[in-house]
XYZ file of C-alpha atoms in Angstrom:
528
model
C -16.204 -17.949 -28.770
C -16.135 -17.135 -32.431
C -12.981 -15.304 -33.374
C -11.048 -16.032 -36.570
C -7.786 -15.053 -34.883
C -8.004 -17.079 -31.648
C -8.713 -20.790 -31.589
C -11.072 -22.302 -29.032
C -8.276 -24.455 -27.595
C -6.109 -21.372 -27.090
C -8.925 -19.593 -25.303
C -9.459 -22.647 -23.090
C -5.804 -22.649 -22.057
C -5.857 -18.936 -21.290
C -9.062 -19.392 -19.303
C -7.331 -21.982 -17.124
C -4.314 -19.699 -16.684
C -6.500 -16.680 -15.870
C -8.632 -18.634 -13.398
C -5.833 -20.169 -11.386
C -3.532 -17.161 -11.357
C -6.489 -15.111 -10.114
C -7.414 -17.639 -7.442
C -3.821 -18.028 -6.235
C -3.012 -14.320 -6.085
C -6.441 -12.768 -5.640
C -6.703 -12.602 -1.861
C -3.335 -10.938 -1.241
C -3.928 -8.645 -4.212
C -7.207 -7.574 -2.622
C -5.296 -6.549 0.500
C -2.568 -4.823 -1.549
C -5.089 -2.810 -3.576
C -7.418 -1.946 -0.707
C -4.556 -0.827 1.552
C -2.813 0.834 -1.392
C -5.876 2.912 -2.207
C -5.994 4.163 1.373
C -2.259 4.837 1.646
C -2.512 7.335 -1.227
C -3.698 9.728 1.510
C -0.976 8.756 4.009
C -0.234 12.369 4.918
C -3.879 13.003 5.803
C -3.914 9.802 7.860
C -0.759 10.848 9.740
C -2.293 14.256 10.513
C -5.516 12.582 11.626
C -3.676 10.315 14.049
C -1.496 13.111 15.453
C -4.439 15.547 15.633
C -2.074 18.302 14.449
C -1.215 19.487 10.932
C 2.053 18.426 9.363
C 4.876 20.904 9.865
C 6.154 22.346 6.584
C 9.656 21.290 5.638
C 11.040 24.782 6.208
C 9.698 24.822 9.773
C 11.003 21.335 10.537
C 14.492 22.347 9.425
C 14.784 24.297 12.689
C 15.029 20.989 14.554
C 17.779 19.500 12.377
C 20.865 21.241 13.765
C 20.132 20.626 17.467
C 18.970 17.068 16.682
C 22.190 16.163 14.849
C 24.346 17.814 17.527
C 22.553 15.940 20.312
C 22.737 12.565 18.544
C 26.440 12.905 17.685
C 27.286 13.982 21.245
C 25.275 11.148 22.807
C 26.031 8.235 20.466
C 29.664 7.862 19.303
C 28.682 5.471 16.493
C 26.699 8.325 14.867
C 29.957 10.236 14.267
C 30.517 8.124 11.173
C 27.229 9.166 9.565
C 23.706 10.079 10.552
C 20.663 10.526 8.327
C 17.854 12.946 9.133
C 14.422 12.179 7.686
C 12.445 15.373 7.248
C 8.630 15.418 7.490
C 6.980 13.280 4.823
C 3.676 11.510 4.426
C 4.116 9.574 7.674
C 5.805 11.939 10.111
C 5.493 15.594 11.108
C 8.907 16.044 12.751
C 12.544 15.379 11.894
C 13.904 11.925 12.737
C 17.567 10.875 13.003
C 18.735 7.412 11.906
C 22.221 5.969 12.369
C 23.756 2.519 12.309
C 25.768 0.538 14.807
C 28.855 -1.401 13.614
C 26.722 -4.563 13.377
C 24.361 -2.825 10.942
C 21.429 -2.407 13.331
C 19.647 0.957 12.919
C 18.872 3.330 15.773
C 16.288 6.131 15.742
C 15.691 9.328 17.709
C 13.612 12.492 17.564
C 13.572 15.668 19.625
C 11.002 15.969 22.349
C 9.227 19.162 23.257
C 11.795 19.733 26.022
C 14.736 19.313 23.632
C 15.751 15.897 24.930
C 16.117 12.920 22.597
C 13.247 10.476 22.210
C 14.943 7.233 21.141
C 13.220 4.375 19.352
C 11.627 3.641 15.994
C 8.261 5.384 15.727
C 7.184 3.481 12.582
C 5.242 0.680 14.374
C 3.187 3.373 16.151
C 2.206 5.216 12.972
C -1.077 4.181 11.393
C -0.055 5.424 7.946
C 3.159 3.342 8.038
C 1.314 0.171 9.078
C -1.229 0.538 6.256
C 1.573 1.301 3.795
C 3.410 -1.854 4.904
C 0.245 -3.891 4.372
C 0.252 -2.588 0.821
C 3.960 -3.190 0.204
C 4.602 -6.472 2.032
C 1.228 -7.727 3.356
C 2.575 -6.852 6.795
C 5.346 -9.467 6.565
C 8.626 -7.850 7.661
C 11.919 -8.048 5.779
C 12.769 -9.551 2.417
C 10.186 -12.321 2.816
C 7.303 -9.870 2.461
C 8.930 -8.115 -0.492
C 9.568 -11.407 -2.299
C 6.015 -12.585 -1.645
C 4.366 -9.408 -2.941
C 6.787 -9.191 -5.872
C 5.944 -12.751 -6.871
C 2.246 -12.022 -6.507
C 2.694 -8.956 -8.782
C 4.242 -11.220 -11.453
C 1.322 -13.651 -11.196
C -0.990 -10.640 -11.388
C 0.621 -9.600 -14.685
C 0.017 -13.090 -16.071
C -3.643 -12.908 -15.012
C -3.977 -9.564 -16.817
C -2.560 -10.872 -20.087
C -4.676 -14.027 -20.044
C -7.802 -12.041 -19.113
C -7.378 -9.646 -22.024
C -6.931 -12.509 -24.490
C -10.035 -14.181 -23.090
C -12.116 -11.023 -23.423
C -10.927 -10.011 -26.894
C -13.588 -11.953 -28.857
C -16.419 -10.174 -27.021
C -14.685 -6.823 -26.511
C -16.713 -4.760 -28.976
C -20.051 -6.276 -27.979
C -19.766 -6.436 -24.192
C -17.305 -3.722 -23.127
C -19.947 -1.274 -21.869
C -22.663 -3.867 -21.222
C -24.020 -4.073 -17.683
C -26.876 -6.534 -17.918
C -28.874 -5.717 -14.812
C -31.829 -7.884 -13.901
C -32.657 -11.055 -12.040
C -29.509 -12.799 -13.272
C -27.010 -10.955 -11.095
C -24.227 -13.314 -12.129
C -24.201 -11.615 -15.533
C -24.054 -8.201 -13.859
C -21.052 -9.258 -11.769
C -19.373 -10.728 -14.837
C -19.984 -7.593 -16.929
C -18.727 -5.343 -14.136
C -15.634 -7.507 -13.629
C -14.788 -7.538 -17.353
C -15.507 -3.855 -17.980
C -13.512 -2.604 -14.999
C -10.655 -4.910 -15.917
C -10.445 -3.767 -19.534
C -11.092 -0.045 -18.996
C -8.458 0.190 -16.259
C -6.066 -2.189 -18.023
C -3.276 0.376 -18.675
C -3.169 1.271 -14.990
C -3.214 -2.380 -13.923
C -0.310 -3.153 -16.239
C 1.461 -0.190 -14.665
C 0.720 -1.415 -11.127
C 1.845 -4.977 -11.944
C 5.107 -3.803 -13.527
C 6.004 -1.197 -10.927
C 4.903 -3.425 -8.040
C 7.100 -6.294 -9.238
C 10.126 -4.049 -9.789
C 9.810 -2.212 -6.475
C 9.230 -5.386 -4.465
C 11.882 -7.557 -6.096
C 14.740 -5.155 -6.749
C 16.036 -5.306 -3.142
C 15.985 -9.140 -2.987
C 17.584 -9.280 -6.449
C 20.333 -6.852 -5.411
C 20.926 -8.840 -2.221
C 21.256 -12.059 -4.212
C 23.546 -10.487 -6.818
C 25.661 -8.947 -4.061
C 26.288 -12.392 -2.572
C 26.421 -14.621 -5.634
C 28.096 -12.390 -8.224
C 29.976 -9.563 -6.526
C 31.293 -11.292 -3.418
C 29.633 -8.862 -0.989
C 31.141 -5.903 -2.857
C 27.983 -5.121 -4.774
C 26.628 -2.508 -2.400
C 29.811 -0.374 -2.362
C 29.906 -0.591 -6.160
C 26.270 0.476 -6.330
C 26.927 3.443 -4.048
C 29.895 4.522 -6.162
C 27.704 4.331 -9.259
C 24.813 6.161 -7.618
C 27.028 8.900 -6.195
C 30.156 9.189 -8.311
C 32.393 11.289 -6.056
C 35.582 10.628 -4.146
C 34.439 10.338 -0.563
C 36.633 12.616 1.603
C 38.308 10.798 4.470
C 37.944 12.228 7.993
C 40.869 14.367 9.091
C 40.294 14.097 12.801
C 40.113 17.898 12.999
C 36.953 19.357 14.519
C 35.173 22.140 12.652
C 31.719 23.723 13.061
C 29.132 22.726 10.489
C 27.047 25.225 8.548
C 23.423 25.549 9.662
C 21.083 23.410 7.596
C 19.336 26.520 6.235
C 22.597 27.689 4.676
C 23.308 24.246 3.257
C 19.847 24.202 1.659
C 20.419 27.671 0.195
C 23.677 26.447 -1.374
C 21.902 23.349 -2.718
C 19.182 25.443 -4.342
C 21.829 27.388 -6.220
C 22.413 24.187 -8.158
C 18.851 22.765 -8.186
C 16.326 25.604 -7.826
C 13.207 24.678 -5.884
C 14.750 21.526 -4.362
C 12.479 20.171 -1.591
C 14.668 18.078 0.737
C 13.364 14.892 2.339
C 16.579 13.367 3.652
C 19.873 14.806 4.872
C 22.865 12.498 5.277
C 25.688 13.893 7.419
C 28.920 11.973 6.793
C 31.647 12.506 9.407
C 29.613 15.236 11.154
C 31.765 17.692 13.045
C 34.932 16.823 11.077
C 36.558 19.364 8.753
C 36.314 16.861 5.891
C 32.653 16.083 6.613
C 30.041 16.472 3.916
C 26.256 16.498 3.667
C 24.028 14.815 1.057
C 20.719 16.606 0.513
C 18.170 14.319 -1.151
C 14.778 15.570 -2.265
C 12.320 16.352 -5.034
C 12.994 18.381 -8.144
C 9.978 20.247 -9.485
C 8.422 19.341 -12.834
C 10.045 15.894 -13.217
C 8.336 12.494 -12.974
C 11.340 10.685 -11.483
C 11.838 13.651 -9.202
C 14.500 12.409 -6.773
C 17.646 14.584 -6.925
C 20.744 15.022 -4.780
C 23.318 17.658 -3.945
C 26.534 16.895 -2.008
C 28.129 19.806 -0.147
C 30.939 20.281 2.315
C 29.320 20.458 5.756
C 31.847 23.123 6.807
C 32.173 25.421 3.787
C 29.125 24.610 1.660
C 31.421 23.860 -1.291
C 29.766 21.806 -4.015
C 31.119 18.253 -4.264
C 28.502 16.702 -6.562
C 25.115 17.486 -8.097
C 22.776 14.831 -9.422
C 19.680 16.251 -11.080
C 16.763 13.976 -11.831
C 17.458 14.144 -15.557
C 21.150 13.328 -15.042
C 20.902 10.297 -12.761
C 22.144 6.872 -13.918
C 19.543 5.222 -16.133
C 18.649 2.516 -13.620
C 18.267 4.972 -10.748
C 16.164 7.325 -12.845
C 13.943 4.464 -14.012
C 13.443 3.193 -10.444
C 12.539 6.677 -9.214
C 10.048 7.113 -12.070
C 8.465 3.721 -11.406
C 8.027 4.580 -7.724
C 6.325 7.874 -8.624
C 4.023 6.115 -11.082
C 3.138 3.403 -8.582
C 2.185 5.739 -5.738
C 0.774 8.599 -7.801
C 2.773 11.270 -5.988
C 3.452 13.342 -9.077
C 0.183 15.135 -9.789
C -1.316 16.434 -6.555
C -4.862 15.766 -5.328
C -6.490 14.990 -8.735
C -4.030 12.166 -9.402
C -4.351 10.952 -5.803
C -8.134 10.590 -6.157
C -7.735 8.806 -9.488
C -5.344 6.340 -7.863
C -7.732 5.872 -4.943
C -10.594 4.966 -7.277
C -8.358 2.655 -9.310
C -7.202 0.924 -6.142
C -10.756 0.301 -4.960
C -11.765 -0.889 -8.448
C -8.802 -3.282 -8.400
C -9.889 -4.699 -5.047
C -13.354 -5.275 -6.547
C -11.776 -7.200 -9.448
C -10.151 -9.764 -7.194
C -13.167 -10.196 -4.921
C -15.570 -10.525 -7.849
C -13.209 -12.930 -9.648
C -13.504 -15.479 -6.860
C -17.287 -15.065 -6.743
C -17.587 -15.606 -10.480
C -15.455 -18.740 -10.331
C -17.686 -20.164 -7.624
C -20.922 -19.290 -9.435
C -19.629 -20.803 -12.672
C -19.265 -24.140 -10.858
C -22.920 -24.548 -9.911
C -24.963 -26.694 -12.298
C -27.289 -28.279 -9.809
C -28.248 -27.770 -6.184
C -26.003 -30.544 -4.903
C -22.928 -28.643 -5.998
C -23.531 -25.927 -3.426
C -22.465 -28.393 -0.733
C -19.113 -29.227 -2.358
C -16.640 -28.727 0.472
C -13.987 -26.966 -1.612
C -16.550 -24.503 -3.010
C -17.815 -23.761 0.473
C -14.252 -23.446 1.783
C -13.206 -20.999 -0.942
C -16.376 -18.957 -0.458
C -15.791 -18.710 3.290
C -12.104 -17.893 2.758
C -12.917 -15.170 0.212
C -15.548 -13.571 2.443
C -13.525 -13.932 5.635
C -10.254 -12.590 4.255
C -11.433 -9.843 1.882
C -14.226 -8.430 4.031
C -12.121 -9.169 7.100
C -9.388 -6.890 5.704
C -11.966 -4.120 5.199
C -13.132 -4.563 8.776
C -9.581 -4.816 10.163
C -8.395 -1.590 8.518
C -11.381 0.284 9.937
C -10.578 -1.246 13.338
C -6.975 -0.034 12.921
C -8.129 3.575 12.701
C -10.069 3.237 15.943
C -7.164 1.384 17.605
C -4.792 4.193 16.614
C -6.722 6.413 19.044
C -5.972 4.028 21.930
C -2.556 4.919 23.411
C -2.018 1.431 24.843
C -2.307 -0.072 21.341
C -0.704 2.638 19.213
C 2.183 3.529 21.524
C 2.688 -0.118 22.363
C 3.391 -0.925 18.721
C 0.397 -3.285 18.551
C -1.276 -1.877 15.430
C -0.119 -4.654 13.100
C -1.073 -7.442 15.563
C -4.453 -5.718 15.917
C -4.937 -5.906 12.153
C -4.112 -9.604 11.887
C -6.072 -10.393 15.022
C -9.147 -8.762 13.466
C -8.625 -10.679 10.201
C -8.264 -13.943 12.153
C -11.537 -13.308 13.989
C -13.247 -12.511 10.678
C -11.949 -15.759 9.175
C -13.127 -17.707 12.225
C -16.579 -16.119 12.065
C -16.810 -16.758 8.331
C -15.816 -20.397 8.823
C -18.751 -20.912 11.196
C -21.367 -19.243 8.964
C -22.859 -19.799 5.560
C -20.930 -17.553 3.123
C -23.809 -15.187 2.467
C -24.529 -14.800 6.175
C -20.855 -14.318 6.949
C -20.645 -11.624 4.265
C -23.685 -9.873 5.692
C -22.279 -9.921 9.218
C -18.786 -8.723 8.243
C -20.159 -5.910 6.095
C -22.366 -4.790 8.973
C -19.384 -4.953 11.342
C -17.304 -2.914 8.875
C -20.042 -0.285 8.784
C -20.029 -0.063 12.590
C -16.217 0.085 12.769
C -16.077 2.802 10.093
C -18.718 4.840 11.917
C -16.594 4.599 15.070
C -13.695 6.400 13.368
C -15.233 9.911 13.504
C -16.680 9.003 16.904
C -13.162 8.349 18.193
C -12.077 11.741 16.867
C -14.938 13.408 18.682
C -14.046 11.612 21.921
C -10.409 12.731 21.687
C -11.449 16.312 20.934
C -13.977 16.436 23.778
C -11.493 15.059 26.302
C -9.127 17.872 25.403
C -6.413 15.775 23.757
C -6.871 17.243 20.307
C -8.499 19.998 18.386
C -9.352 18.564 14.941
C -12.950 17.470 14.557
C -14.384 15.790 11.452
C -11.362 15.981 9.199
C -11.365 14.582 5.674
C -10.505 11.161 7.069
C -13.551 11.253 9.358
C -15.861 12.303 6.535
C -14.476 9.556 4.283
C -15.052 7.052 7.095
C -18.675 8.164 7.390
C -19.086 7.650 3.658
C -17.514 4.205 3.972
C -19.882 3.336 6.817
C -22.877 4.193 4.630
C -21.521 2.111 1.726
C -20.816 -0.894 3.956
C -24.293 -0.631 5.484
C -25.949 -0.529 2.047
C -23.913 -3.539 0.917
C -24.848 -5.418 4.085
C -28.511 -4.690 3.358
C -28.177 -5.962 -0.222
C -26.467 -9.155 0.918
C -29.177 -9.675 3.561
C -31.786 -9.445 0.800
C -29.803 -11.968 -1.247
C -29.752 -14.342 1.745
C -33.570 -14.508 1.679
C -33.632 -16.091 -1.774
C -32.314 -19.295 -3.270
C -30.465 -19.431 -6.547
C -30.708 -23.149 -7.075
C -27.424 -24.615 -5.904
C -25.301 -21.552 -5.243
C -22.798 -21.440 -2.405
C -24.436 -18.116 -1.600
C -27.726 -19.723 -0.608
C -28.620 -19.608 3.075
C -30.219 -22.716 4.596
C -33.927 -22.189 5.093
C -33.943 -22.954 8.858
C -31.514 -20.078 9.389
C -33.691 -17.683 7.441
C -37.136 -19.072 8.341
C -39.861 -16.483 8.405
C -37.873 -13.913 6.430
C -39.656 -14.440 3.148
C -40.593 -17.022 0.550
C -38.032 -18.966 -1.395
C -38.374 -19.209 -5.128
C -35.874 -20.735 -7.546
C -34.191 -18.321 -9.899
C -30.932 -17.797 -11.720
C -29.961 -14.997 -9.359
C -26.410 -15.073 -8.046
C -24.544 -12.846 -5.628
């Protein structure tokens, strides 16, 4: 531990901090990183589930005018305001959202026959469910945001303490991967190297994750405790500093959305709209807010406010001219999700997400292996419990997400809004199975099950295509699933080999009666 700048007692304290912050937050962080890596390709996932390519924004604009007219004519409460979400990473058609006087949202889309299809489609979308697992661990409302935001703060503390711990050996061990019979050293080297080399990105993920998860709960608390429930109107006036025209009660036809977009692009060339907010639609004083992306800017969210009747400019908010807080939040969101650099950045974020998931899984394994000094310790109930929990939850999440893809092909599950219950049901079964097995055997079984589930993803695509319900066969998602199936199968094979040996007191030893006849046992210092 020799370092003239860091005392041994200081390192001991930081080791305790790093260990317990990692153990407390590690399991949920595994889920957040694993799901986050997959949700980078949310648009591909949405196309895979729908079996049709996403409609370009320009094509989807054709649905906006009839959709808004139908919603306003059918639902009187929408005459105050209605928002239209244009195709994004999760949806290939325009969706209208409006609010009842009690604040409850309503949703509708246009069907192929022109009629409205009411109801929120989010619970049926695979990409949305996986994204919610990343953002809130699947826990709805502020509770999930607070939980993940708090976990992100603990994650930042684990990063700082881990760097301080590793500093004394940084130059010597940064690129060391000591492969051999002592696999514990290999796991430790891999854990440390991945952690240090990807440190800037992990700091970025911890910071942006905490801000994005906690800013809504913080605003809600400030609105109640400081501003007397006037905080939200004040925020809206700050975010969009215009005098909101009052309705006149005089009907007037609105400009087609294509003309409104043309007017908006006179002020922000190349604006790609994602949301349209119609305020007082059909009234002569009505106006439309076009929100979208501005090219060549990191915090790329911009807005243009136009009269819905004349197209007159009421306000323009370019990305570079937004209030500092809004601009910072938009930039942090872009940095967190990697939606600013196209496919190369998306693949980098995918690899970083998977590497992050490895960090949290390997951290628990290393803690367990560091506790074994003699064979009797392998039977310590809390070591066994943590090993089973780590295997059951982490590998159970891998299995459950693969199961989700297959379940998304089953109309009864997907259209019934049962994707999220399917995920947690699969995780619960994995935890139950892991609780009944030795950790190494549970890991082997869950990895093998994940391989089978991943291989079923392209099989489900083939079944849908053959039955005539779709025309896309072996998309990028299917090919990635095949690659995942191979990786899971190889890992299952490696763990099965590990189960045939004893490491002298490790929780990863399998009892000899369970493995009888599968090979000789010989003591070694090998760990998982």
